[in-house]
């Protein structure tokens, strides 16, 4: 999978590949060496895309539960004090 730009916050056109990196990719990283800011942002952007995709799938598979969750979230937001 090609490296994403550091400001990648939207979806990319490469949905054909695996959603998460395999163990062979994570095994190559040196745990003693801190990761770069760009690499951290890339991994975070990928995680957030996967999370949004999982939420959309759950909403399609369980529409009643998803609607109840949306209503609960809206109620929490209305009662939250700034």
Short mmCIF file of N, CA and C in Angstrom, two decimals:
data_model
loop_
_atom_site.label_atom_id
_atom_site.label_comp_id
_atom_site.label_asym_id
_atom_site.label_seq_id
_atom_site.Cartn_x
_atom_site.Cartn_y
_atom_site.Cartn_z
N UNK A 1 0.85 -1.17 0.00
CA UNK A 1 0.00 0.00 0.00
C UNK A 1 0.89 1.23 0.00
N UNK A 2 0.65 2.18 -0.89
CA UNK A 2 1.52 3.36 -0.94
C UNK A 2 1.29 4.25 0.27
N UNK A 3 2.32 5.01 0.62
CA UNK A 3 2.21 5.92 1.74
C UNK A 3 1.20 7.01 1.43
N UNK A 4 0.44 7.38 2.43
CA UNK A 4 -0.55 8.44 2.28
C UNK A 4 0.08 9.78 2.64
N UNK A 5 -0.44 10.87 2.11
CA UNK A 5 0.08 12.17 2.53
C UNK A 5 -0.23 12.41 4.01
N UNK A 6 0.54 13.28 4.64
CA UNK A 6 0.41 13.50 6.08
C UNK A 6 -0.96 14.06 6.44
N UNK A 7 -1.60 14.79 5.53
CA UNK A 7 -2.90 15.39 5.86
C UNK A 7 -4.05 14.57 5.29
N UNK A 8 -3.88 13.27 5.14
CA UNK A 8 -4.93 12.42 4.58
C UNK A 8 -6.01 12.21 5.61
N UNK A 9 -7.12 12.93 5.46
CA UNK A 9 -8.22 12.74 6.39
C UNK A 9 -9.43 12.16 5.70
N UNK A 10 -9.47 12.15 4.37
CA UNK A 10 -10.61 11.62 3.65
C UNK A 10 -10.34 10.22 3.15
N UNK A 11 -11.33 9.67 2.44
CA UNK A 11 -11.18 8.33 1.90
C UNK A 11 -10.30 8.37 0.66
N UNK A 12 -9.61 7.29 0.42
CA UNK A 12 -8.78 7.18 -0.77
C UNK A 12 -9.41 6.15 -1.68
N UNK A 13 -8.89 6.02 -2.87
CA UNK A 13 -9.45 5.09 -3.83
C UNK A 13 -8.89 3.69 -3.73
N UNK A 14 -8.22 3.33 -2.66
CA UNK A 14 -7.58 2.02 -2.56
C UNK A 14 -8.32 1.11 -1.58
N UNK A 15 -9.63 0.94 -1.77
CA UNK A 15 -10.38 0.08 -0.87
C UNK A 15 -10.19 -1.40 -1.20
N UNK A 16 -9.50 -1.72 -2.25
CA UNK A 16 -9.35 -3.11 -2.65
C UNK A 16 -8.41 -3.90 -1.76
N UNK A 17 -7.47 -3.25 -1.11
CA UNK A 17 -6.48 -3.94 -0.30
C UNK A 17 -6.96 -4.22 1.10
N UNK A 18 -6.11 -4.83 1.92
CA UNK A 18 -6.50 -5.10 3.30
C UNK A 18 -6.65 -3.80 4.08
N UNK A 19 -7.59 -3.80 5.03
CA UNK A 19 -7.90 -2.59 5.78
C UNK A 19 -6.83 -2.28 6.82
N UNK A 20 -6.22 -3.31 7.38
CA UNK A 20 -5.21 -3.07 8.41
C UNK A 20 -3.90 -3.70 7.97
N UNK A 21 -2.78 -3.12 8.37
CA UNK A 21 -1.50 -3.72 8.00
C UNK A 21 -1.30 -5.05 8.71
N UNK A 22 -0.65 -5.96 8.02
CA UNK A 22 -0.43 -7.28 8.59
C UNK A 22 0.73 -7.26 9.57
N UNK A 23 0.96 -8.39 10.23
CA UNK A 23 2.05 -8.46 11.22
C UNK A 23 3.42 -8.27 10.59
N UNK A 24 3.54 -8.57 9.28
CA UNK A 24 4.85 -8.40 8.66
C UNK A 24 5.24 -6.93 8.58
N UNK A 25 4.27 -6.03 8.46
CA UNK A 25 4.59 -4.61 8.39
C UNK A 25 4.95 -4.07 9.78
N UNK A 26 4.20 -4.48 10.81
CA UNK A 26 4.48 -3.98 12.15
C UNK A 26 5.76 -4.61 12.73
N UNK A 27 6.13 -5.81 12.25
CA UNK A 27 7.32 -6.46 12.78
C UNK A 27 8.59 -5.76 12.31
N UNK A 28 8.53 -5.03 11.18
CA UNK A 28 9.69 -4.35 10.65
C UNK A 28 10.03 -3.07 11.40
N UNK A 29 9.14 -2.55 12.20
CA UNK A 29 9.36 -1.31 12.91
C UNK A 29 10.21 -1.56 14.16
N UNK A 30 11.20 -0.71 14.37
CA UNK A 30 12.07 -0.84 15.53
C UNK A 30 11.38 -0.22 16.75
N UNK A 31 11.10 -0.99 17.81
CA UNK A 31 10.39 -0.43 18.96
C UNK A 31 11.20 0.62 19.72
N UNK A 32 12.52 0.58 19.60
CA UNK A 32 13.35 1.55 20.31
C UNK A 32 13.34 2.91 19.60
N UNK A 33 13.11 2.92 18.29
CA UNK A 33 13.11 4.15 17.51
C UNK A 33 11.70 4.77 17.53
N UNK A 34 11.56 6.01 17.96
CA UNK A 34 10.22 6.62 17.97
C UNK A 34 9.74 6.86 16.54
N UNK A 35 8.42 6.70 16.34
CA UNK A 35 7.88 6.89 14.99
C UNK A 35 7.76 8.37 14.66
N UNK A 36 7.80 8.67 13.40
CA UNK A 36 7.72 10.06 12.97
C UNK A 36 6.29 10.56 13.09
N UNK A 37 6.14 11.86 13.11
CA UNK A 37 4.82 12.48 13.19
C UNK A 37 3.98 12.12 11.97
N UNK A 38 4.60 12.08 10.80
CA UNK A 38 3.88 11.74 9.57
C UNK A 38 3.35 10.30 9.63
N UNK A 39 4.19 9.38 10.13
CA UNK A 39 3.76 7.99 10.23
C UNK A 39 2.61 7.86 11.23
N UNK A 40 2.69 8.55 12.35
CA UNK A 40 1.61 8.51 13.34
C UNK A 40 0.32 9.05 12.75
N UNK A 41 0.41 10.16 12.01
CA UNK A 41 -0.79 10.73 11.39
C UNK A 41 -1.37 9.80 10.33
N UNK A 42 -0.49 9.14 9.58
CA UNK A 42 -0.96 8.18 8.58
C UNK A 42 -1.72 7.04 9.22
N UNK A 43 -1.14 6.48 10.29
CA UNK A 43 -1.81 5.37 10.97
C UNK A 43 -3.13 5.83 11.60
N UNK A 44 -3.14 7.03 12.17
CA UNK A 44 -4.36 7.56 12.78
C UNK A 44 -5.45 7.80 11.73
N UNK A 45 -5.07 8.34 10.58
CA UNK A 45 -6.04 8.57 9.51
C UNK A 45 -6.63 7.25 9.03
N UNK A 46 -5.79 6.23 8.89
CA UNK A 46 -6.28 4.92 8.47
C UNK A 46 -7.23 4.35 9.51
N UNK A 47 -6.87 4.47 10.78
CA UNK A 47 -7.72 3.97 11.86
C UNK A 47 -9.07 4.66 11.84
N UNK A 48 -9.08 5.99 11.68
CA UNK A 48 -10.34 6.72 11.68
C UNK A 48 -11.20 6.35 10.47
N UNK A 49 -10.57 6.10 9.32
CA UNK A 49 -11.34 5.66 8.14
C UNK A 49 -11.97 4.29 8.41
N UNK A 50 -11.19 3.38 8.98
CA UNK A 50 -11.72 2.05 9.29
C UNK A 50 -12.85 2.12 10.31
N UNK A 51 -12.69 2.98 11.30
CA UNK A 51 -13.73 3.14 12.33
C UNK A 51 -15.02 3.67 11.72
N UNK A 52 -14.92 4.67 10.86
CA UNK A 52 -16.11 5.23 10.21
C UNK A 52 -16.78 4.17 9.32
N UNK A 53 -15.96 3.38 8.63
CA UNK A 53 -16.52 2.32 7.79
C UNK A 53 -17.26 1.28 8.63
N UNK A 54 -16.69 0.93 9.78
CA UNK A 54 -17.34 -0.04 10.66
C UNK A 54 -18.65 0.51 11.20
N UNK A 55 -18.68 1.79 11.55
CA UNK A 55 -19.92 2.39 12.04
C UNK A 55 -21.00 2.41 10.96
N UNK A 56 -20.62 2.73 9.73
CA UNK A 56 -21.59 2.72 8.63
C UNK A 56 -22.13 1.32 8.39
N UNK A 57 -21.25 0.32 8.45
CA UNK A 57 -21.69 -1.06 8.27
C UNK A 57 -22.66 -1.46 9.37
N UNK A 58 -22.35 -1.11 10.61
CA UNK A 58 -23.23 -1.44 11.73
C UNK A 58 -24.58 -0.76 11.58
N UNK A 59 -24.59 0.48 11.10
CA UNK A 59 -25.85 1.20 10.90
C UNK A 59 -26.69 0.52 9.81
N UNK A 60 -26.05 -0.01 8.78
CA UNK A 60 -26.80 -0.71 7.73
C UNK A 60 -27.32 -2.05 8.20
N UNK A 61 -26.53 -2.76 9.01
CA UNK A 61 -26.90 -4.10 9.44
C UNK A 61 -27.94 -4.05 10.56
N UNK A 62 -27.83 -3.08 11.45
CA UNK A 62 -28.75 -2.98 12.59
C UNK A 62 -29.37 -1.58 12.62
N UNK A 63 -30.30 -1.29 11.72
CA UNK A 63 -30.82 0.08 11.64
C UNK A 63 -31.55 0.53 12.90
N UNK A 64 -32.26 -0.35 13.57
CA UNK A 64 -33.01 0.06 14.77
C UNK A 64 -32.05 0.42 15.90
N UNK A 65 -31.04 -0.41 16.08
CA UNK A 65 -30.05 -0.12 17.13
C UNK A 65 -29.27 1.14 16.81
N UNK A 66 -28.94 1.35 15.55
CA UNK A 66 -28.21 2.55 15.15
C UNK A 66 -29.05 3.80 15.38
N UNK A 67 -30.36 3.71 15.09
CA UNK A 67 -31.24 4.86 15.32
C UNK A 67 -31.31 5.17 16.82
N UNK A 68 -31.43 4.15 17.64
CA UNK A 68 -31.48 4.35 19.09
C UNK A 68 -30.17 4.99 19.58
N UNK A 69 -29.05 4.55 19.03
CA UNK A 69 -27.75 5.12 19.42
C UNK A 69 -27.67 6.58 19.01
N UNK A 70 -28.17 6.92 17.81
CA UNK A 70 -28.18 8.32 17.37
C UNK A 70 -29.03 9.17 18.29
N UNK A 71 -30.20 8.66 18.69
CA UNK A 71 -31.08 9.42 19.58
C UNK A 71 -30.44 9.61 20.96
N UNK A 72 -29.78 8.56 21.47
CA UNK A 72 -29.09 8.71 22.77
C UNK A 72 -27.98 9.74 22.68
N UNK A 73 -27.24 9.70 21.58
CA UNK A 73 -26.15 10.67 21.41
C UNK A 73 -26.71 12.09 21.33
N UNK A 74 -27.81 12.27 20.60
CA UNK A 74 -28.42 13.60 20.49
C UNK A 74 -28.89 14.09 21.86
N UNK A 75 -29.45 13.19 22.65
CA UNK A 75 -29.90 13.58 24.00
C UNK A 75 -28.71 13.98 24.87
N UNK A 76 -27.62 13.21 24.78
CA UNK A 76 -26.43 13.59 25.55
C UNK A 76 -25.91 14.95 25.13
N UNK A 77 -25.92 15.22 23.84
CA UNK A 77 -25.41 16.51 23.36
C UNK A 77 -26.32 17.66 23.79
N UNK A 78 -27.63 17.41 23.83
CA UNK A 78 -28.56 18.48 24.27
C UNK A 78 -28.40 18.78 25.75
N UNK A 79 -28.11 17.77 26.55
CA UNK A 79 -28.04 17.98 28.00
C UNK A 79 -26.63 18.36 28.46
N UNK A 80 -25.67 18.37 27.56
CA UNK A 80 -24.30 18.72 27.93
C UNK A 80 -24.20 20.21 28.19
N UNK A 81 -23.58 20.59 29.27
CA UNK A 81 -23.41 22.02 29.59
C UNK A 81 -22.04 22.49 29.18
N UNK A 82 -21.99 23.59 28.47
CA UNK A 82 -20.73 24.16 28.00
C UNK A 82 -20.09 24.98 29.05
#
